[in-house]
Amino acid sequence: MKAIVQMNLVHLRSEWAPNIIREILAGTVVALALIPEAIAFSIIAGVDPKVGLYASFCIAVVTAFAGGRPAMISAATGAMALLMIPLVKDHGVGFLFAATILTGVFQIAAGMLRLGNLMRFVSRSVVTGFVNALAILIFLAQMPELLGQGTTVYIMVAAGLGIIYGLPCLTKAVPSPLVCIVAMTAVSVYLGLGIHKVGDMGALPSDLPWFALPQVPFTLETMKIILPYALTLAMVGLLESLMTAAIIDEMTDTTSNKNRECAGQGVANITSGFLGGMAGCAMIGQSVINVSSGGRGRLSTLWAGAFLLFLIVVLGPYVVQIPMAALVAVMIMVSINTFQWQSMRTLLTHPKRSSFVMLGTVVVVVLTHDLAKGVIFGVILSGLFFAHKVTQFFKVSSSRDETRAVRTYQVTGQIFFATAEAFHSAFDFREEDLKGVVIDLHASHFWDITSINALDRVVLKFRHHDIPVEIIGMNEASATMVERLGTHDKPGAVLAGPGTRCLIPRFDAAIFSMEWNESLWPDVARERPHDRGRAFLRFKTPARDARGHAQGEGFGVR
């Protein structure tokens, strides 16, 4: 029992605070960097700055406990703020709080449905493109605070970058971004530099957030208004959070619980909505700051949220003196560290399709400033390239047994919507003097309804030409799909087509058994009354077999 308790304590410490000092210092840097961003995102959404600040506090603290990725920072974000603009403009901030709560409900449902597992369908190329695009957007976002601001700002930013990259050569006891912020603030205040400060972004709140229900009518009309916004916010929030979790997984060489992260984001957004905050999600920039500053556990995330509230409520008069140039230097460091520079070196050595997916994701994100659109584009493009590559390994070969006049078709590869037509076109339905066809599926697999439909067309078309078909080698999974979705072995199967009517009553399914049963072939008697242009086949089948297949009566073709 004592050993179990010790193991739990070790696990708890590794998850929460591998190094308490480093966790607190990293969280402090994140909290300072969160303030101007939260204010800016509030302005984008058209709400009071305290809405973004309260949201950042709530979401960071709640995800520290409920999230599935330690050391990842979640707060108010620009991508989510952009989606809120029409809602706030047309209906007011009360509807924003209601939509935030509903967003959390959808995200909890996504976690319960284990939708976080869908991240495995996002290729490495898409993740790299996402990271590079985000690094570019972070860098571009600093330009308004840098370009045209005067020589003093340039010197301050350069000095800040010098501290950030130079201090680790002397000591790593204190995160260099924190030293940069403190030193640049001291210089700015001491010299009285008239440069842009955090206080110029907007007023900081002086009171604590408090619980309140959204001031909206609880009616079906309200639900119709907030539902589309909540669905979009939930999707974008989860997409960015799961992508960020994957990036932090790689940076820290650890794993995370994606489904728990989905539910944790939902709980955080519900809390934010009830405490007067906007919806948020994971922040790649702040997460990189946290990890780069030494944060590895949940304590850094918890401290970032709690210290943020302390800064804006208690230390507000001092926080407003922080020069934006210091924060610009920190964010430039984040963009440099985030960008996957090795992806440029491997651009020509990696497969062209992978490089194209990566570049396409970057271009879409940068042009639209929408991370979700870029990722969706990349995933779709990866899927199309993969489907095309699979089709290149599909082939159908055939050989003819002249003694029996039977042709055997060997099918190799995956049969799905992209290869179904090639599968159907590989068969010769008008071969002369053919008495039977064998379709060998030992080296193939059926994946979808399109492939099953192609098999039905092949079998029924051969029957239309009075050529019996034997299917062998089908694996169990494919056989299950064919039995459930196929029609060629069902009563009343028809060959669709203009001017064609084909009726097949029930007959012994042994003709379509997995193994060749040559004894069935002599039992087939053909009768062709040419004067009426109609062909009849009559099967002399055995009595009902052990599987329950009924005796057949024959079929006619017109």
PDB file of N, CA and C in Angstrom, residues 203-246:
ATOM      1  N   ALA A 203      -8.150  49.756 -20.648  1.00  0.00           N
ATOM      2  CA  ALA A 203      -8.172  49.801 -19.187  1.00  0.00           C
ATOM      3  C   ALA A 203      -8.247  48.394 -18.606  1.00  0.00           C
ATOM      4  N   LEU A 204      -7.501  48.164 -17.517  1.00  0.00           N
ATOM      5  CA  LEU A 204      -7.546  46.875 -16.825  1.00  0.00           C
ATOM      6  C   LEU A 204      -8.666  46.893 -15.791  1.00  0.00           C
ATOM      7  N   PRO A 205      -9.367  45.772 -15.597  1.00  0.00           N
ATOM      8  CA  PRO A 205     -10.430  45.731 -14.586  1.00  0.00           C
ATOM      9  C   PRO A 205      -9.836  45.773 -13.182  1.00  0.00           C
ATOM     10  N   SER A 206     -10.603  46.291 -12.252  1.00  0.00           N
ATOM     11  CA  SER A 206     -10.123  46.396 -10.874  1.00  0.00           C
ATOM     12  C   SER A 206     -10.880  45.485  -9.927  1.00  0.00           C
ATOM     13  N   ASP A 207     -11.853  44.716 -10.432  1.00  0.00           N
ATOM     14  CA  ASP A 207     -12.626  43.828  -9.575  1.00  0.00           C
ATOM     15  C   ASP A 207     -12.526  42.392 -10.074  1.00  0.00           C
ATOM     16  N   LEU A 208     -12.907  41.449  -9.223  1.00  0.00           N
ATOM     17  CA  LEU A 208     -12.853  40.034  -9.568  1.00  0.00           C
ATOM     18  C   LEU A 208     -14.054  39.643 -10.412  1.00  0.00           C
ATOM     19  N   PRO A 209     -13.902  38.617 -11.246  1.00  0.00           N
ATOM     20  CA  PRO A 209     -15.067  38.123 -11.995  1.00  0.00           C
ATOM     21  C   PRO A 209     -16.065  37.466 -11.054  1.00  0.00           C
ATOM     22  N   TRP A 210     -17.337  37.554 -11.387  1.00  0.00           N
ATOM     23  CA  TRP A 210     -18.365  36.962 -10.530  1.00  0.00           C
ATOM     24  C   TRP A 210     -19.365  36.186 -11.384  1.00  0.00           C
ATOM     25  N   PHE A 211     -19.976  35.186 -10.740  1.00  0.00           N
ATOM     26  CA  PHE A 211     -20.889  34.281 -11.437  1.00  0.00           C
ATOM     27  C   PHE A 211     -22.193  34.992 -11.785  1.00  0.00           C
ATOM     28  N   ALA A 212     -22.657  34.797 -13.011  1.00  0.00           N
ATOM     29  CA  ALA A 212     -23.933  35.374 -13.436  1.00  0.00           C
ATOM     30  C   ALA A 212     -24.442  34.616 -14.654  1.00  0.00           C
ATOM     31  N   LEU A 213     -25.762  34.486 -14.726  1.00  0.00           N
ATOM     32  CA  LEU A 213     -26.369  33.883 -15.904  1.00  0.00           C
ATOM     33  C   LEU A 213     -26.361  34.885 -17.054  1.00  0.00           C
ATOM     34  N   PRO A 214     -26.187  34.421 -18.280  1.00  0.00           N
ATOM     35  CA  PRO A 214     -26.236  35.339 -19.422  1.00  0.00           C
ATOM     36  C   PRO A 214     -27.580  36.069 -19.488  1.00  0.00           C
ATOM     37  N   GLN A 215     -27.533  37.362 -19.730  1.00  0.00           N
ATOM     38  CA  GLN A 215     -28.755  38.167 -19.801  1.00  0.00           C
ATOM     39  C   GLN A 215     -29.389  38.043 -21.184  1.00  0.00           C
ATOM     40  N   VAL A 216     -29.984  36.873 -21.418  1.00  0.00           N
ATOM     41  CA  VAL A 216     -30.664  36.601 -22.684  1.00  0.00           C
ATOM     42  C   VAL A 216     -31.978  35.897 -22.378  1.00  0.00           C
ATOM     43  N   PRO A 217     -32.961  36.027 -23.252  1.00  0.00           N
ATOM     44  CA  PRO A 217     -34.214  35.273 -23.057  1.00  0.00           C
ATOM     45  C   PRO A 217     -33.979  33.780 -23.307  1.00  0.00           C
ATOM     46  N   PHE A 218     -34.448  32.952 -22.400  1.00  0.00           N
ATOM     47  CA  PHE A 218     -34.264  31.505 -22.544  1.00  0.00           C
ATOM     48  C   PHE A 218     -35.380  30.945 -23.414  1.00  0.00           C
ATOM     49  N   THR A 219     -35.238  31.167 -24.714  1.00  0.00           N
ATOM     50  CA  THR A 219     -36.260  30.761 -25.678  1.00  0.00           C
ATOM     51  C   THR A 219     -35.613  29.994 -26.827  1.00  0.00           C
ATOM     52  N   LEU A 220     -36.462  29.376 -27.633  1.00  0.00           N
ATOM     53  CA  LEU A 220     -35.982  28.654 -28.812  1.00  0.00           C
ATOM     54  C   LEU A 220     -35.330  29.610 -29.804  1.00  0.00           C
ATOM     55  N   GLU A 221     -35.810  30.835 -29.871  1.00  0.00           N
ATOM     56  CA  GLU A 221     -35.231  31.819 -30.785  1.00  0.00           C
ATOM     57  C   GLU A 221     -33.784  32.123 -30.398  1.00  0.00           C
ATOM     58  N   THR A 222     -33.513  32.210 -29.101  1.00  0.00           N
ATOM     59  CA  THR A 222     -32.143  32.426 -28.642  1.00  0.00           C
ATOM     60  C   THR A 222     -31.242  31.266 -29.055  1.00  0.00           C
ATOM     61  N   MET A 223     -31.774  30.047 -28.922  1.00  0.00           N
ATOM     62  CA  MET A 223     -30.999  28.868 -29.317  1.00  0.00           C
ATOM     63  C   MET A 223     -30.684  28.901 -30.813  1.00  0.00           C
ATOM     64  N   LYS A 224     -31.644  29.321 -31.626  1.00  0.00           N
ATOM     65  CA  LYS A 224     -31.407  29.395 -33.066  1.00  0.00           C
ATOM     66  C   LYS A 224     -30.320  30.408 -33.397  1.00  0.00           C
ATOM     67  N   ILE A 225     -30.211  31.460 -32.593  1.00  0.00           N
ATOM     68  CA  ILE A 225     -29.203  32.493 -32.842  1.00  0.00           C
ATOM     69  C   ILE A 225     -27.808  31.999 -32.472  1.00  0.00           C
ATOM     70  N   ILE A 226     -27.676  31.391 -31.296  1.00  0.00           N
ATOM     71  CA  ILE A 226     -26.342  31.042 -30.791  1.00  0.00           C
ATOM     72  C   ILE A 226     -25.848  29.686 -31.295  1.00  0.00           C
ATOM     73  N   LEU A 227     -26.751  28.812 -31.753  1.00  0.00           N
ATOM     74  CA  LEU A 227     -26.342  27.456 -32.152  1.00  0.00           C
ATOM     75  C   LEU A 227     -25.271  27.442 -33.240  1.00  0.00           C
ATOM     76  N   PRO A 228     -25.458  28.135 -34.370  1.00  0.00           N
ATOM     77  CA  PRO A 228     -24.407  28.075 -35.406  1.00  0.00           C
ATOM     78  C   PRO A 228     -23.073  28.645 -34.939  1.00  0.00           C
ATOM     79  N   TYR A 229     -23.117  29.712 -34.123  1.00  0.00           N
ATOM     80  CA  TYR A 229     -21.865  30.276 -33.606  1.00  0.00           C
ATOM     81  C   TYR A 229     -21.191  29.291 -32.652  1.00  0.00           C
ATOM     82  N   ALA A 230     -21.976  28.643 -31.799  1.00  0.00           N
ATOM     83  CA  ALA A 230     -21.406  27.695 -30.833  1.00  0.00           C
ATOM     84  C   ALA A 230     -20.772  26.498 -31.541  1.00  0.00           C
ATOM     85  N   LEU A 231     -21.424  25.992 -32.573  1.00  0.00           N
ATOM     86  CA  LEU A 231     -20.869  24.864 -33.320  1.00  0.00           C
ATOM     87  C   LEU A 231     -19.534  25.239 -33.974  1.00  0.00           C
ATOM     88  N   THR A 232     -19.498  26.424 -34.573  1.00  0.00           N
ATOM     89  CA  THR A 232     -18.262  26.876 -35.233  1.00  0.00           C
ATOM     90  C   THR A 232     -17.159  27.106 -34.215  1.00  0.00           C
ATOM     91  N   LEU A 233     -17.487  27.757 -33.107  1.00  0.00           N
ATOM     92  CA  LEU A 233     -16.491  28.008 -32.060  1.00  0.00           C
ATOM     93  C   LEU A 233     -15.959  26.699 -31.491  1.00  0.00           C
ATOM     94  N   ALA A 234     -16.848  25.735 -31.283  1.00  0.00           N
ATOM     95  CA  ALA A 234     -16.427  24.442 -30.729  1.00  0.00           C
ATOM     96  C   ALA A 234     -15.479  23.736 -31.682  1.00  0.00           C
ATOM     97  N   MET A 235     -15.803  23.748 -32.970  1.00  0.00           N
ATOM     98  CA  MET A 235     -14.961  23.071 -33.952  1.00  0.00           C
ATOM     99  C   MET A 235     -13.588  23.728 -34.059  1.00  0.00           C
ATOM    100  N   VAL A 236     -13.570  25.047 -34.216  1.00  0.00           N
ATOM    101  CA  VAL A 236     -12.297  25.761 -34.349  1.00  0.00           C
ATOM    102  C   VAL A 236     -11.470  25.624 -33.074  1.00  0.00           C
ATOM    103  N   GLY A 237     -12.121  25.758 -31.928  1.00  0.00           N
ATOM    104  CA  GLY A 237     -11.411  25.647 -30.651  1.00  0.00           C
ATOM    105  C   GLY A 237     -10.775  24.284 -30.452  1.00  0.00           C
ATOM    106  N   LEU A 238     -11.520  23.229 -30.771  1.00  0.00           N
ATOM    107  CA  LEU A 238     -10.973  21.881 -30.618  1.00  0.00           C
ATOM    108  C   LEU A 238      -9.852  21.630 -31.614  1.00  0.00           C
ATOM    109  N   LEU A 239     -10.035  22.104 -32.828  1.00  0.00           N
ATOM    110  CA  LEU A 239      -9.009  21.892 -33.844  1.00  0.00           C
ATOM    111  C   LEU A 239      -7.691  22.538 -33.434  1.00  0.00           C
ATOM    112  N   GLU A 240      -7.752  23.794 -33.010  1.00  0.00           N
ATOM    113  CA  GLU A 240      -6.531  24.481 -32.598  1.00  0.00           C
ATOM    114  C   GLU A 240      -5.936  23.858 -31.336  1.00  0.00           C
ATOM    115  N   SER A 241      -6.792  23.447 -30.403  1.00  0.00           N
ATOM    116  CA  SER A 241      -6.291  22.863 -29.155  1.00  0.00           C
ATOM    117  C   SER A 241      -5.612  21.528 -29.408  1.00  0.00           C
ATOM    118  N   LEU A 242      -6.215  20.688 -30.245  1.00  0.00           N
ATOM    119  CA  LEU A 242      -5.625  19.377 -30.523  1.00  0.00           C
ATOM    120  C   LEU A 242      -4.330  19.514 -31.323  1.00  0.00           C
ATOM    121  N   MET A 243      -4.299  20.453 -32.259  1.00  0.00           N
ATOM    122  CA  MET A 243      -3.067  20.684 -33.008  1.00  0.00           C
ATOM    123  C   MET A 243      -1.962  21.196 -32.075  1.00  0.00           C
ATOM    124  N   THR A 244      -2.312  22.121 -31.188  1.00  0.00           N
ATOM    125  CA  THR A 244      -1.321  22.642 -30.242  1.00  0.00           C
ATOM    126  C   THR A 244      -0.827  21.543 -29.312  1.00  0.00           C
ATOM    127  N   ALA A 245      -1.742  20.685 -28.860  1.00  0.00           N
ATOM    128  CA  ALA A 245      -1.352  19.568 -27.992  1.00  0.00           C
ATOM    129  C   ALA A 245      -0.361  18.657 -28.711  1.00  0.00           C
ATOM    130  N   ALA A 246      -0.595  18.406 -30.000  1.00  0.00           N
ATOM    131  CA  ALA A 246       0.325  17.564 -30.768  1.00  0.00           C
ATOM    132  C   ALA A 246       1.701  18.201 -30.865  1.00  0.00           C
TER     133      ALA A 246
END
